Amino acid sequence: MNSAERENLIQIGTKFQVPGTFHDGHRIKIGHINETYAATYDCYGTPFRVIHQTLNTQVFRDPEGLMRNVVKVTEHVRRGLAEGGVDQIPRRVLQAVPARDGRFYHIDTAGQFWRTFIFVDGVRSYDAVENPGQAYQAGRAFGQFQSALADLPASELIATIPDFHHTPKRYERLRQAVASDEFRRSKMARKELDFAESLAPIVSLLVDAEARGEVPTRVTHNDTKFNNVLLDEETGEAMCVVDLDTVMPGLVLYDFGDMVRTTTSRTAEDEQFLDRVELELPMFESLVKGYLEAAGKFLTPAEKRLLVFSGKLITFTIGIRFLTDYLEGDQYFRIHREHHNLDRCRKQFRLIQSITEKQDEMEALVERYSR
Ligand code: GN1
Ligand code: MG
């Protein structure tokens, strides 16, 4: 962090009701969209740590509504944990820190939207899952999160990004990107575009099921990738679900699908050695077990029946978003190397092939843990 960035962070800190004086801060790299800093304040000799985070308001068009969602959801989860007599509640649910003016955000002189959370100690995230125990923890944590919110009416939350997982609309956008091919990149992605074309028949299955009322709209997380769950550094237990910007009305299947995408292969999201990319059944088994232990009670038969399919569809949806962004000149997902979004897409598409190969075994596992 350079000195201008540091000065700015100090300024930001003064706008929030953080106790003590600024000691130090550094940028922590998570996510493709927002900037996140960890900062330590000296509070009468005791360190007090917080997260200061920007929100990309190009992506999230109603940031105030988003923060209202976040506060409503975290308060609801916290209340549930307290009623259940659970220990270590401050480590299990995010706590937003209000600004000096009582709102939960601050807009700086440059127009940046900031919010602050209390730092959760003694936990870490992983970009790629390492073993089935972690997959179990992730499945259980997101299942518990959904379960804790099952009695919060979805109508109380705004859609922070409308049609976020609407695969047909994402698909249409890909078609437009191919048609204009502004950056002359479609020839690099010929194979991927053919593959995307071949999956046209499945694109609308979940939105159609929702429209017919076969699967209910609930409060869901919508960005359940493995690095959005914090595991205890010592015990490995999943403590806290983070990145709540997309918590909004959705389908549980979007959440489960994104868990399958990110928590069943010991490879990074942008793995370039595609031979290494495989849906690993022991990971999937643990993921399903953890998820159904926590969520099995409230899921309907139709939701359970679509779990495996959702893994395929959400992996596809995110895959075509990477592909579209590649064609559109990397406007959305931050890239760190040339063709990065194409690499990300390739990894997703390879995983879909592996899911297709192992579909029957996956279905059998869902069946086993549904009983
Ligand atoms: C984005 O910012 P981050 O990394 O939490 C994206 C998700 C994608 C994910 C892919 C608001 O999440 O939808 O699945 O990248 N979030 C948004 O890594 O678009
Ligand atoms: Mg996110």
mmCIF file of C-alpha atoms and ligand atoms in Angstrom:
data_model
loop_
_atom_site.group_PDB
_atom_site.id
_atom_site.type_symbol
_atom_site.label_atom_id
_atom_site.label_comp_id
_atom_site.label_asym_id
_atom_site.label_seq_id
_atom_site.Cartn_x
_atom_site.Cartn_y
_atom_site.Cartn_z
ATOM 1 C CA MET A 1 0.000 0.000 0.000
ATOM 2 C CA ASN A 2 1.532 3.366 -0.953
ATOM 3 C CA SER A 3 1.321 6.402 1.303
ATOM 4 C CA ALA A 4 -1.583 7.986 -0.578
ATOM 5 C CA GLU A 5 -3.569 4.782 -0.217
ATOM 6 C CA ARG A 6 -2.685 4.648 3.457
ATOM 7 C CA GLU A 7 -3.703 8.264 4.021
ATOM 8 C CA ASN A 8 -6.975 7.572 2.278
ATOM 9 C CA LEU A 9 -7.622 4.498 4.396
ATOM 10 C CA ILE A 10 -6.950 6.506 7.560
ATOM 11 C CA GLN A 11 -9.460 9.094 6.378
ATOM 12 C CA ILE A 12 -12.027 6.392 5.665
ATOM 13 C CA GLY A 13 -11.504 4.907 9.106
ATOM 14 C CA THR A 14 -12.355 8.194 10.784
ATOM 15 C CA LYS A 15 -15.791 8.119 9.159
ATOM 16 C CA PHE A 16 -16.795 4.909 10.910
ATOM 17 C CA GLN A 17 -17.494 4.210 14.567
ATOM 18 C CA VAL A 18 -14.258 2.304 15.000
ATOM 19 C CA PRO A 19 -12.692 2.654 18.472
ATOM 20 C CA GLY A 20 -9.068 3.709 18.910
ATOM 21 C CA THR A 21 -6.515 5.204 16.552
ATOM 22 C CA PHE A 22 -5.334 3.834 13.221
ATOM 23 C CA HIS A 23 -2.272 1.618 13.594
ATOM 24 C CA ASP A 24 -1.774 -0.036 10.229
ATOM 25 C CA GLY A 25 -3.577 -1.481 7.268
ATOM 26 C CA HIS A 26 -2.991 -3.535 4.177
ATOM 27 C CA ARG A 27 -4.883 -4.618 1.141
ATOM 28 C CA ILE A 28 -6.162 -8.175 1.196
ATOM 29 C CA LYS A 29 -6.784 -9.664 -2.169
ATOM 30 C CA ILE A 30 -10.102 -11.393 -2.383
ATOM 31 C CA GLY A 31 -12.735 -11.309 -5.040
ATOM 32 C CA HIS A 32 -12.833 -10.042 -8.572
ATOM 33 C CA ILE A 33 -14.983 -6.965 -7.955
ATOM 34 C CA ASN A 34 -14.352 -5.052 -4.699
ATOM 35 C CA GLU A 35 -11.208 -3.741 -2.963
ATOM 36 C CA THR A 36 -10.729 -4.996 0.584
ATOM 37 C CA TYR A 37 -8.383 -3.742 3.313
ATOM 38 C CA ALA A 38 -7.665 -5.065 6.787
ATOM 39 C CA ALA A 39 -6.868 -2.359 9.321
ATOM 40 C CA THR A 40 -5.761 -2.462 12.930
ATOM 41 C CA TYR A 41 -6.664 0.263 15.403
ATOM 42 C CA ASP A 42 -4.960 0.773 18.715
ATOM 43 C CA CYS A 43 -7.658 0.923 21.352
ATOM 44 C CA TYR A 44 -6.010 1.794 24.687
ATOM 45 C CA GLY A 45 -3.214 -0.666 23.920
ATOM 46 C CA THR A 46 -5.493 -3.416 22.649
ATOM 47 C CA PRO A 47 -5.582 -4.072 18.899
ATOM 48 C CA PHE A 48 -8.999 -3.761 17.279
ATOM 49 C CA ARG A 49 -9.221 -5.075 13.736
ATOM 50 C CA VAL A 50 -11.697 -4.241 11.032
ATOM 51 C CA ILE A 51 -12.228 -4.689 7.326
ATOM 52 C CA HIS A 52 -12.727 -1.586 5.205
ATOM 53 C CA GLN A 53 -14.151 -2.472 1.830
ATOM 54 C CA THR A 54 -15.192 -0.572 -1.260
ATOM 55 C CA LEU A 55 -18.271 -1.530 -3.176
ATOM 56 C CA ASN A 56 -18.257 -1.374 -6.946
ATOM 57 C CA THR A 57 -21.322 0.715 -7.654
ATOM 58 C CA GLN A 58 -21.137 0.057 -11.394
ATOM 59 C CA VAL A 59 -21.914 -3.547 -10.547
ATOM 60 C CA PHE A 60 -24.176 -2.914 -7.540
ATOM 61 C CA ARG A 61 -26.487 -0.119 -8.617
ATOM 62 C CA ASP A 62 -28.357 0.273 -5.337
ATOM 63 C CA PRO A 63 -25.593 0.225 -2.709
ATOM 64 C CA GLU A 64 -27.818 1.594 0.058
ATOM 65 C CA GLY A 65 -30.394 -1.109 -0.565
ATOM 66 C CA LEU A 66 -27.562 -3.629 -0.592
ATOM 67 C CA MET A 67 -26.353 -2.525 2.831
ATOM 68 C CA ARG A 68 -29.915 -2.694 4.139
ATOM 69 C CA ASN A 69 -30.010 -6.311 2.921
ATOM 70 C CA VAL A 70 -26.680 -7.090 4.577
ATOM 71 C CA VAL A 71 -27.704 -5.623 7.922
ATOM 72 C CA LYS A 72 -31.101 -7.313 7.860
ATOM 73 C CA VAL A 73 -29.592 -10.678 7.013
ATOM 74 C CA THR A 74 -26.736 -10.560 9.520
ATOM 75 C CA GLU A 75 -29.079 -9.403 12.293
ATOM 76 C CA HIS A 76 -31.445 -12.245 11.464
ATOM 77 C CA VAL A 77 -28.670 -14.833 11.514
ATOM 78 C CA ARG A 78 -27.249 -13.402 14.744
ATOM 79 C CA ARG A 79 -30.636 -13.562 16.451
ATOM 80 C CA GLY A 80 -31.036 -17.192 15.399
ATOM 81 C CA LEU A 81 -27.599 -18.115 16.716
ATOM 82 C CA ALA A 82 -28.319 -16.406 20.044
ATOM 83 C CA GLU A 83 -31.640 -18.228 20.384
ATOM 84 C CA GLY A 84 -29.873 -21.497 19.639
ATOM 85 C CA GLY A 85 -27.347 -20.812 22.420
ATOM 86 C CA VAL A 86 -24.422 -21.115 20.015
ATOM 87 C CA ASP A 87 -20.930 -20.079 21.197
ATOM 88 C CA GLN A 88 -18.527 -17.601 19.543
ATOM 89 C CA ILE A 89 -21.265 -15.690 17.738
ATOM 90 C CA PRO A 90 -18.976 -12.774 16.726
ATOM 91 C CA ARG A 91 -16.875 -15.254 14.756
ATOM 92 C CA ARG A 92 -19.881 -16.858 13.075
ATOM 93 C CA VAL A 93 -21.642 -13.935 11.486
ATOM 94 C CA LEU A 94 -20.364 -10.662 10.054
ATOM 95 C CA GLN A 95 -20.983 -7.496 11.999
ATOM 96 C CA ALA A 96 -21.198 -4.249 10.045
ATOM 97 C CA VAL A 97 -19.818 -1.166 11.809
ATOM 98 C CA PRO A 98 -21.939 1.970 11.396
ATOM 99 C CA ALA A 99 -20.491 5.205 10.093
ATOM 100 C CA ARG A 100 -20.369 8.249 12.397
ATOM 101 C CA ASP A 101 -23.667 9.408 10.936
ATOM 102 C CA GLY A 102 -25.369 6.123 11.835
ATOM 103 C CA ARG A 103 -25.678 4.794 8.297
ATOM 104 C CA PHE A 104 -23.818 1.632 7.387
ATOM 105 C CA TYR A 105 -21.698 3.202 4.659
ATOM 106 C CA HIS A 106 -19.639 6.219 3.787
ATOM 107 C CA ILE A 107 -19.152 7.827 0.390
ATOM 108 C CA ASP A 108 -15.711 9.421 0.123
ATOM 109 C CA THR A 109 -14.729 12.601 -1.723
ATOM 110 C CA ALA A 110 -13.916 10.579 -4.839
ATOM 111 C CA GLY A 111 -17.413 9.096 -4.774
ATOM 112 C CA GLN A 112 -16.240 5.651 -3.598
ATOM 113 C CA PHE A 113 -18.740 3.714 -1.507
ATOM 114 C CA TRP A 114 -17.196 2.199 1.649
ATOM 115 C CA ARG A 115 -18.399 -0.109 4.393
ATOM 116 C CA THR A 116 -16.713 -1.582 7.442
ATOM 117 C CA PHE A 117 -16.978 -4.935 9.165
ATOM 118 C CA ILE A 118 -15.403 -6.310 12.305
ATOM 119 C CA PHE A 119 -12.494 -8.565 11.400
ATOM 120 C CA VAL A 120 -13.003 -12.231 12.203
ATOM 121 C CA ASP A 121 -9.912 -13.547 13.961
ATOM 122 C CA GLY A 122 -8.207 -16.914 13.610
ATOM 123 C CA VAL A 123 -9.810 -17.931 10.327
ATOM 124 C CA ARG A 124 -8.683 -18.208 6.744
ATOM 125 C CA SER A 125 -10.084 -18.884 3.311
ATOM 126 C CA TYR A 126 -8.721 -21.066 0.532
ATOM 127 C CA ASP A 127 -8.902 -20.429 -3.185
ATOM 128 C CA ALA A 128 -9.125 -24.140 -3.886
ATOM 129 C CA VAL A 129 -10.524 -26.922 -1.719
ATOM 130 C CA GLU A 130 -7.839 -29.282 -0.415
ATOM 131 C CA ASN A 131 -9.667 -32.247 1.072
ATOM 132 C CA PRO A 132 -13.150 -33.723 1.621
ATOM 133 C CA GLY A 133 -13.247 -32.453 5.202
ATOM 134 C CA GLN A 134 -13.202 -28.904 3.875
ATOM 135 C CA ALA A 135 -15.900 -29.702 1.339
ATOM 136 C CA TYR A 136 -18.060 -31.020 4.165
ATOM 137 C CA GLN A 137 -17.499 -27.819 6.148
ATOM 138 C CA ALA A 138 -18.395 -25.603 3.203
ATOM 139 C CA GLY A 139 -21.550 -27.551 2.405
ATOM 140 C CA ARG A 140 -22.666 -27.427 5.997
ATOM 141 C CA ALA A 141 -21.871 -23.724 6.423
ATOM 142 C CA PHE A 142 -23.829 -22.586 3.386
ATOM 143 C CA GLY A 143 -26.628 -25.015 4.237
ATOM 144 C CA GLN A 144 -26.821 -23.531 7.744
ATOM 145 C CA PHE A 145 -26.788 -20.047 6.305
ATOM 146 C CA GLN A 146 -29.767 -20.825 4.068
ATOM 147 C CA SER A 147 -31.471 -22.597 6.906
ATOM 148 C CA ALA A 148 -31.003 -19.623 9.251
ATOM 149 C CA LEU A 149 -32.649 -17.421 6.633
ATOM 150 C CA ALA A 150 -35.449 -19.814 5.671
ATOM 151 C CA ASP A 151 -37.933 -17.848 7.790
ATOM 152 C CA LEU A 152 -36.928 -14.430 6.449
ATOM 153 C CA PRO A 153 -39.386 -13.572 3.643
ATOM 154 C CA ALA A 154 -37.487 -13.084 0.372
ATOM 155 C CA SER A 155 -39.730 -10.105 -0.355
ATOM 156 C CA GLU A 156 -37.968 -8.190 2.434
ATOM 157 C CA LEU A 157 -34.766 -8.061 0.390
ATOM 158 C CA ILE A 158 -33.994 -6.200 -2.805
ATOM 159 C CA ALA A 159 -32.303 -7.831 -5.787
ATOM 160 C CA THR A 160 -28.825 -6.293 -5.576
ATOM 161 C CA ILE A 161 -28.126 -7.478 -9.132
ATOM 162 C CA PRO A 162 -31.341 -8.259 -11.005
ATOM 163 C CA ASP A 163 -31.294 -11.535 -12.974
ATOM 164 C CA PHE A 164 -27.907 -12.406 -11.518
ATOM 165 C CA HIS A 165 -28.164 -16.145 -12.236
ATOM 166 C CA HIS A 166 -30.628 -15.863 -15.107
ATOM 167 C CA THR A 167 -28.829 -18.225 -17.477
ATOM 168 C CA PRO A 168 -30.913 -17.418 -20.604
ATOM 169 C CA LYS A 169 -30.130 -13.706 -20.236
ATOM 170 C CA ARG A 170 -26.445 -14.462 -19.671
ATOM 171 C CA TYR A 171 -26.541 -16.657 -22.760
ATOM 172 C CA GLU A 172 -28.147 -13.929 -24.839
ATOM 173 C CA ARG A 173 -25.438 -11.528 -23.753
ATOM 174 C CA LEU A 174 -22.813 -14.034 -24.922
ATOM 175 C CA ARG A 175 -24.514 -14.215 -28.293
ATOM 176 C CA GLN A 176 -24.397 -10.438 -28.591
ATOM 177 C CA ALA A 177 -20.719 -10.378 -27.634
ATOM 178 C CA VAL A 178 -19.962 -12.935 -30.339
ATOM 179 C CA ALA A 179 -21.988 -11.009 -32.904
ATOM 180 C CA SER A 180 -20.149 -7.743 -32.335
ATOM 181 C CA ASP A 181 -16.774 -9.358 -31.518
ATOM 182 C CA GLU A 182 -15.394 -5.928 -30.777
ATOM 183 C CA PHE A 183 -11.978 -7.166 -29.673
ATOM 184 C CA ARG A 184 -11.617 -9.795 -32.424
ATOM 185 C CA ARG A 185 -11.249 -12.507 -29.837
ATOM 186 C CA SER A 186 -13.945 -14.949 -30.870
ATOM 187 C CA LYS A 187 -11.549 -16.940 -33.038
ATOM 188 C CA MET A 188 -9.472 -17.671 -29.920
ATOM 189 C CA ALA A 189 -12.581 -19.097 -28.304
ATOM 190 C CA ARG A 190 -13.980 -21.177 -31.168
ATOM 191 C CA LYS A 191 -14.052 -24.466 -29.240
ATOM 192 C CA GLU A 192 -15.587 -22.857 -26.178
ATOM 193 C CA LEU A 193 -18.268 -21.173 -28.261
ATOM 194 C CA ASP A 194 -19.150 -24.482 -29.888
ATOM 195 C CA PHE A 195 -19.380 -26.101 -26.500
ATOM 196 C CA ALA A 196 -21.626 -23.314 -25.250
ATOM 197 C CA GLU A 197 -23.851 -23.785 -28.283
ATOM 198 C CA SER A 198 -24.174 -27.496 -27.543
ATOM 199 C CA LEU A 199 -25.614 -26.729 -24.118
ATOM 200 C CA ALA A 200 -28.392 -24.469 -25.409
ATOM 201 C CA PRO A 201 -31.071 -27.047 -24.491
ATOM 202 C CA ILE A 202 -30.376 -26.809 -20.742
ATOM 203 C CA VAL A 203 -30.072 -23.049 -20.459
ATOM 204 C CA SER A 204 -33.603 -22.246 -19.313
ATOM 205 C CA LEU A 205 -34.346 -25.283 -17.144
ATOM 206 C CA LEU A 206 -34.027 -23.607 -13.741
ATOM 207 C CA VAL A 207 -35.698 -20.300 -14.564
ATOM 208 C CA ASP A 208 -38.553 -22.263 -16.148
ATOM 209 C CA ALA A 209 -38.911 -24.443 -13.050
ATOM 210 C CA GLU A 210 -39.005 -21.303 -10.918
ATOM 211 C CA ALA A 211 -41.572 -19.626 -13.201
ATOM 212 C CA ARG A 212 -43.805 -22.699 -12.993
ATOM 213 C CA GLY A 213 -43.544 -22.569 -9.208
ATOM 214 C CA GLU A 214 -41.828 -25.952 -9.015
ATOM 215 C CA VAL A 215 -38.977 -24.552 -6.958
ATOM 216 C CA PRO A 216 -39.486 -21.756 -4.418
ATOM 217 C CA THR A 217 -37.782 -18.393 -4.326
ATOM 218 C CA ARG A 218 -35.902 -18.107 -1.038
ATOM 219 C CA VAL A 219 -33.231 -15.952 0.565
ATOM 220 C CA THR A 220 -29.966 -17.291 -0.814
ATOM 221 C CA HIS A 221 -26.308 -16.281 -0.839
ATOM 222 C CA ASN A 222 -25.693 -16.490 -4.588
ATOM 223 C CA ASP A 223 -21.890 -16.399 -4.440
ATOM 224 C CA THR A 224 -21.037 -19.552 -2.533
ATOM 225 C CA LYS A 225 -17.581 -20.120 -3.893
ATOM 226 C CA PHE A 226 -15.266 -21.900 -1.540
ATOM 227 C CA ASN A 227 -13.226 -18.822 -0.667
ATOM 228 C CA ASN A 228 -16.350 -17.160 0.690
ATOM 229 C CA VAL A 229 -16.387 -19.393 3.749
ATOM 230 C CA LEU A 230 -13.872 -18.770 6.521
ATOM 231 C CA LEU A 231 -12.429 -21.834 8.228
ATOM 232 C CA ASP A 232 -10.945 -21.825 11.721
ATOM 233 C CA GLU A 233 -7.149 -21.880 11.409
ATOM 234 C CA GLU A 234 -6.768 -24.440 14.200
ATOM 235 C CA THR A 235 -9.752 -26.752 13.900
ATOM 236 C CA GLY A 236 -10.708 -26.349 10.237
ATOM 237 C CA GLU A 237 -14.314 -25.782 11.248
ATOM 238 C CA ALA A 238 -16.269 -23.433 8.973
ATOM 239 C CA MET A 239 -16.983 -20.398 11.102
ATOM 240 C CA CYS A 240 -18.357 -17.653 8.938
ATOM 241 C CA VAL A 241 -19.898 -17.098 5.544
ATOM 242 C CA VAL A 242 -18.737 -13.842 3.937
ATOM 243 C CA ASP A 243 -19.296 -11.731 0.825
ATOM 244 C CA LEU A 244 -22.940 -10.963 1.456
ATOM 245 C CA ASP A 245 -23.407 -8.483 -1.397
ATOM 246 C CA THR A 246 -25.463 -10.884 -3.455
ATOM 247 C CA VAL A 247 -27.627 -12.227 -0.628
ATOM 248 C CA MET A 248 -31.058 -11.701 -2.153
ATOM 249 C CA PRO A 249 -34.077 -13.634 -3.411
ATOM 250 C CA GLY A 250 -32.874 -16.671 -5.350
ATOM 251 C CA LEU A 251 -32.927 -20.444 -5.635
ATOM 252 C CA VAL A 252 -31.054 -22.697 -3.239
ATOM 253 C CA LEU A 253 -29.929 -24.433 -6.412
ATOM 254 C CA TYR A 254 -27.820 -21.438 -7.394
ATOM 255 C CA ASP A 255 -25.974 -21.766 -4.110
ATOM 256 C CA PHE A 256 -25.516 -25.486 -4.307
ATOM 257 C CA GLY A 257 -24.491 -25.243 -7.953
ATOM 258 C CA ASP A 258 -21.755 -22.757 -7.168
ATOM 259 C CA MET A 259 -20.511 -25.021 -4.371
ATOM 260 C CA VAL A 260 -20.206 -27.856 -6.870
ATOM 261 C CA ARG A 261 -18.330 -25.511 -9.186
ATOM 262 C CA THR A 262 -15.787 -24.420 -6.571
ATOM 263 C CA THR A 263 -15.602 -27.167 -3.968
ATOM 264 C CA THR A 264 -15.263 -30.471 -5.810
ATOM 265 C CA SER A 265 -11.936 -30.120 -7.621
ATOM 266 C CA ARG A 266 -8.591 -29.347 -6.023
ATOM 267 C CA THR A 267 -7.814 -26.833 -8.736
ATOM 268 C CA ALA A 268 -8.035 -23.060 -8.878
ATOM 269 C CA GLU A 269 -10.779 -21.274 -10.764
ATOM 270 C CA ASP A 270 -8.254 -20.374 -13.457
ATOM 271 C CA GLU A 271 -6.353 -23.687 -13.609
ATOM 272 C CA GLN A 272 -4.547 -23.908 -16.942
ATOM 273 C CA PHE A 273 -3.655 -27.596 -16.844
ATOM 274 C CA LEU A 274 -7.058 -28.897 -17.751
ATOM 275 C CA ASP A 275 -6.035 -32.539 -17.281
ATOM 276 C CA ARG A 276 -6.027 -31.820 -13.569
ATOM 277 C CA VAL A 277 -9.610 -30.626 -13.570
ATOM 278 C CA GLU A 278 -12.015 -33.283 -12.486
ATOM 279 C CA LEU A 279 -15.102 -33.555 -10.348
ATOM 280 C CA GLU A 280 -13.736 -35.599 -7.442
ATOM 281 C CA LEU A 281 -16.447 -37.833 -6.049
ATOM 282 C CA PRO A 282 -15.106 -37.937 -2.461
ATOM 283 C CA MET A 283 -15.271 -34.130 -2.421
ATOM 284 C CA PHE A 284 -18.764 -34.125 -3.851
ATOM 285 C CA GLU A 285 -19.887 -36.758 -1.383
ATOM 286 C CA SER A 286 -18.671 -34.704 1.578
ATOM 287 C CA LEU A 287 -20.161 -31.543 0.154
ATOM 288 C CA VAL A 288 -23.581 -33.146 -0.257
ATOM 289 C CA LYS A 289 -23.415 -34.730 3.153
ATOM 290 C CA GLY A 290 -22.599 -31.423 4.857
ATOM 291 C CA TYR A 291 -25.136 -29.507 2.841
ATOM 292 C CA LEU A 292 -28.018 -31.919 3.375
ATOM 293 C CA GLU A 293 -27.274 -32.289 7.083
ATOM 294 C CA ALA A 294 -27.947 -28.576 7.388
ATOM 295 C CA ALA A 295 -30.508 -27.923 4.660
ATOM 296 C CA GLY A 296 -32.144 -31.315 4.115
ATOM 297 C CA LYS A 297 -34.964 -30.493 6.521
ATOM 298 C CA PHE A 298 -36.425 -27.602 4.559
ATOM 299 C CA LEU A 299 -35.634 -28.578 0.954
ATOM 300 C CA THR A 300 -38.502 -29.782 -1.220
ATOM 301 C CA PRO A 301 -38.223 -32.987 -3.291
ATOM 302 C CA ALA A 302 -37.992 -30.898 -6.471
ATOM 303 C CA GLU A 303 -35.043 -28.949 -5.078
ATOM 304 C CA LYS A 304 -33.252 -32.150 -4.117
ATOM 305 C CA ARG A 305 -33.905 -33.635 -7.529
ATOM 306 C CA LEU A 306 -32.199 -30.694 -9.232
ATOM 307 C CA LEU A 307 -29.075 -30.506 -7.052
ATOM 308 C CA VAL A 308 -26.741 -32.329 -9.429
ATOM 309 C CA PHE A 309 -28.144 -30.521 -12.430
ATOM 310 C CA SER A 310 -27.599 -27.184 -10.683
ATOM 311 C CA GLY A 311 -23.879 -27.980 -10.423
ATOM 312 C CA LYS A 312 -23.726 -28.284 -14.151
ATOM 313 C CA LEU A 313 -25.879 -25.258 -14.906
ATOM 314 C CA ILE A 314 -24.223 -22.804 -12.529
ATOM 315 C CA THR A 315 -20.773 -23.887 -13.659
ATOM 316 C CA PHE A 316 -22.001 -23.193 -17.160
ATOM 317 C CA THR A 317 -23.498 -19.833 -16.219
ATOM 318 C CA ILE A 318 -20.282 -18.600 -14.613
ATOM 319 C CA GLY A 319 -18.289 -20.106 -17.482
ATOM 320 C CA ILE A 320 -20.200 -18.123 -20.090
ATOM 321 C CA ARG A 321 -19.905 -14.980 -17.981
ATOM 322 C CA PHE A 322 -16.103 -15.352 -18.096
ATOM 323 C CA LEU A 323 -16.303 -16.037 -21.819
ATOM 324 C CA THR A 324 -18.534 -13.034 -22.463
ATOM 325 C CA ASP A 325 -16.221 -10.815 -20.462
ATOM 326 C CA TYR A 326 -13.276 -12.101 -22.454
ATOM 327 C CA LEU A 327 -15.043 -11.187 -25.692
ATOM 328 C CA GLU A 328 -16.086 -7.817 -24.285
ATOM 329 C CA GLY A 329 -12.507 -6.894 -23.391
ATOM 330 C CA ASP A 330 -12.316 -7.880 -19.691
ATOM 331 C CA GLN A 331 -14.552 -5.134 -18.363
ATOM 332 C CA TYR A 332 -16.049 -6.973 -15.416
ATOM 333 C CA PHE A 333 -13.781 -9.590 -13.832
ATOM 334 C CA ARG A 334 -10.380 -8.288 -12.789
ATOM 335 C CA ILE A 335 -7.672 -10.082 -14.792
ATOM 336 C CA HIS A 336 -4.060 -10.747 -13.845
ATOM 337 C CA ARG A 337 -2.722 -12.087 -17.126
ATOM 338 C CA GLU A 338 -3.531 -12.203 -20.814
ATOM 339 C CA HIS A 339 -6.485 -14.424 -21.747
ATOM 340 C CA HIS A 340 -7.244 -14.834 -18.059
ATOM 341 C CA ASN A 341 -11.006 -14.861 -18.542
ATOM 342 C CA LEU A 342 -10.693 -17.388 -21.347
ATOM 343 C CA ASP A 343 -8.643 -19.626 -19.032
ATOM 344 C CA ARG A 344 -11.306 -19.264 -16.364
ATOM 345 C CA CYS A 345 -13.968 -20.242 -18.871
ATOM 346 C CA ARG A 346 -11.993 -23.271 -20.043
ATOM 347 C CA LYS A 347 -11.639 -24.524 -16.504
ATOM 348 C CA GLN A 348 -15.428 -24.246 -15.958
ATOM 349 C CA PHE A 349 -16.213 -26.025 -19.206
ATOM 350 C CA ARG A 350 -13.809 -28.847 -18.423
ATOM 351 C CA LEU A 351 -15.500 -29.312 -15.066
ATOM 352 C CA ILE A 352 -18.896 -29.508 -16.765
ATOM 353 C CA GLN A 353 -17.619 -32.362 -18.910
ATOM 354 C CA SER A 354 -16.447 -34.167 -15.816
ATOM 355 C CA ILE A 355 -19.796 -33.606 -14.090
ATOM 356 C CA THR A 356 -21.561 -35.052 -17.130
ATOM 357 C CA GLU A 357 -19.368 -38.153 -16.982
ATOM 358 C CA LYS A 358 -20.070 -38.691 -13.282
ATOM 359 C CA GLN A 359 -23.677 -37.613 -13.170
ATOM 360 C CA ASP A 360 -25.103 -41.016 -12.232
ATOM 361 C CA GLU A 361 -22.723 -41.501 -9.335
ATOM 362 C CA MET A 362 -23.465 -37.986 -8.153
ATOM 363 C CA GLU A 363 -27.216 -38.621 -8.275
ATOM 364 C CA ALA A 364 -26.737 -41.789 -6.234
ATOM 365 C CA LEU A 365 -24.881 -39.822 -3.559
ATOM 366 C CA VAL A 366 -27.616 -37.196 -3.340
ATOM 367 C CA GLU A 367 -30.128 -40.009 -3.008
ATOM 368 C CA ARG A 368 -28.111 -41.642 -0.233
ATOM 369 C CA TYR A 369 -27.781 -38.500 1.875
ATOM 370 C CA SER A 370 -31.376 -37.415 1.253
ATOM 371 C CA ARG A 371 -32.711 -40.321 3.246
HETATM 372 C C1 GN1 B 1 -17.396 -12.694 -8.602
HETATM 373 O O1 GN1 B 1 -16.165 -10.861 -6.553
HETATM 374 P P1 GN1 B 1 -16.258 -12.305 -6.250
HETATM 375 O O2 GN1 B 1 -14.994 -12.967 -6.550
HETATM 376 O O3 GN1 B 1 -16.802 -12.629 -4.916
HETATM 377 C C2 GN1 B 1 -18.843 -12.704 -9.061
HETATM 378 C C3 GN1 B 1 -19.449 -14.084 -8.909
HETATM 379 C C4 GN1 B 1 -18.626 -15.098 -9.657
HETATM 380 C C5 GN1 B 1 -17.201 -15.022 -9.140
HETATM 381 C C6 GN1 B 1 -16.300 -15.931 -9.906
HETATM 382 C C7 GN1 B 1 -21.008 -9.819 -8.041
HETATM 383 O O4 GN1 B 1 -17.362 -12.920 -7.226
HETATM 384 O O5 GN1 B 1 -20.749 -14.098 -9.435
HETATM 385 O O6 GN1 B 1 -19.116 -16.388 -9.463
HETATM 386 O O7 GN1 B 1 -16.667 -13.688 -9.267
HETATM 387 N N1 GN1 B 1 -19.601 -11.740 -8.300
HETATM 388 C C8 GN1 B 1 -20.328 -10.798 -8.907
HETATM 389 O O8 GN1 B 1 -15.110 -16.079 -9.212
HETATM 390 O O9 GN1 B 1 -20.466 -10.744 -10.113
HETATM 391 MG MG MG B 2 -18.681 -11.873 -4.482
#
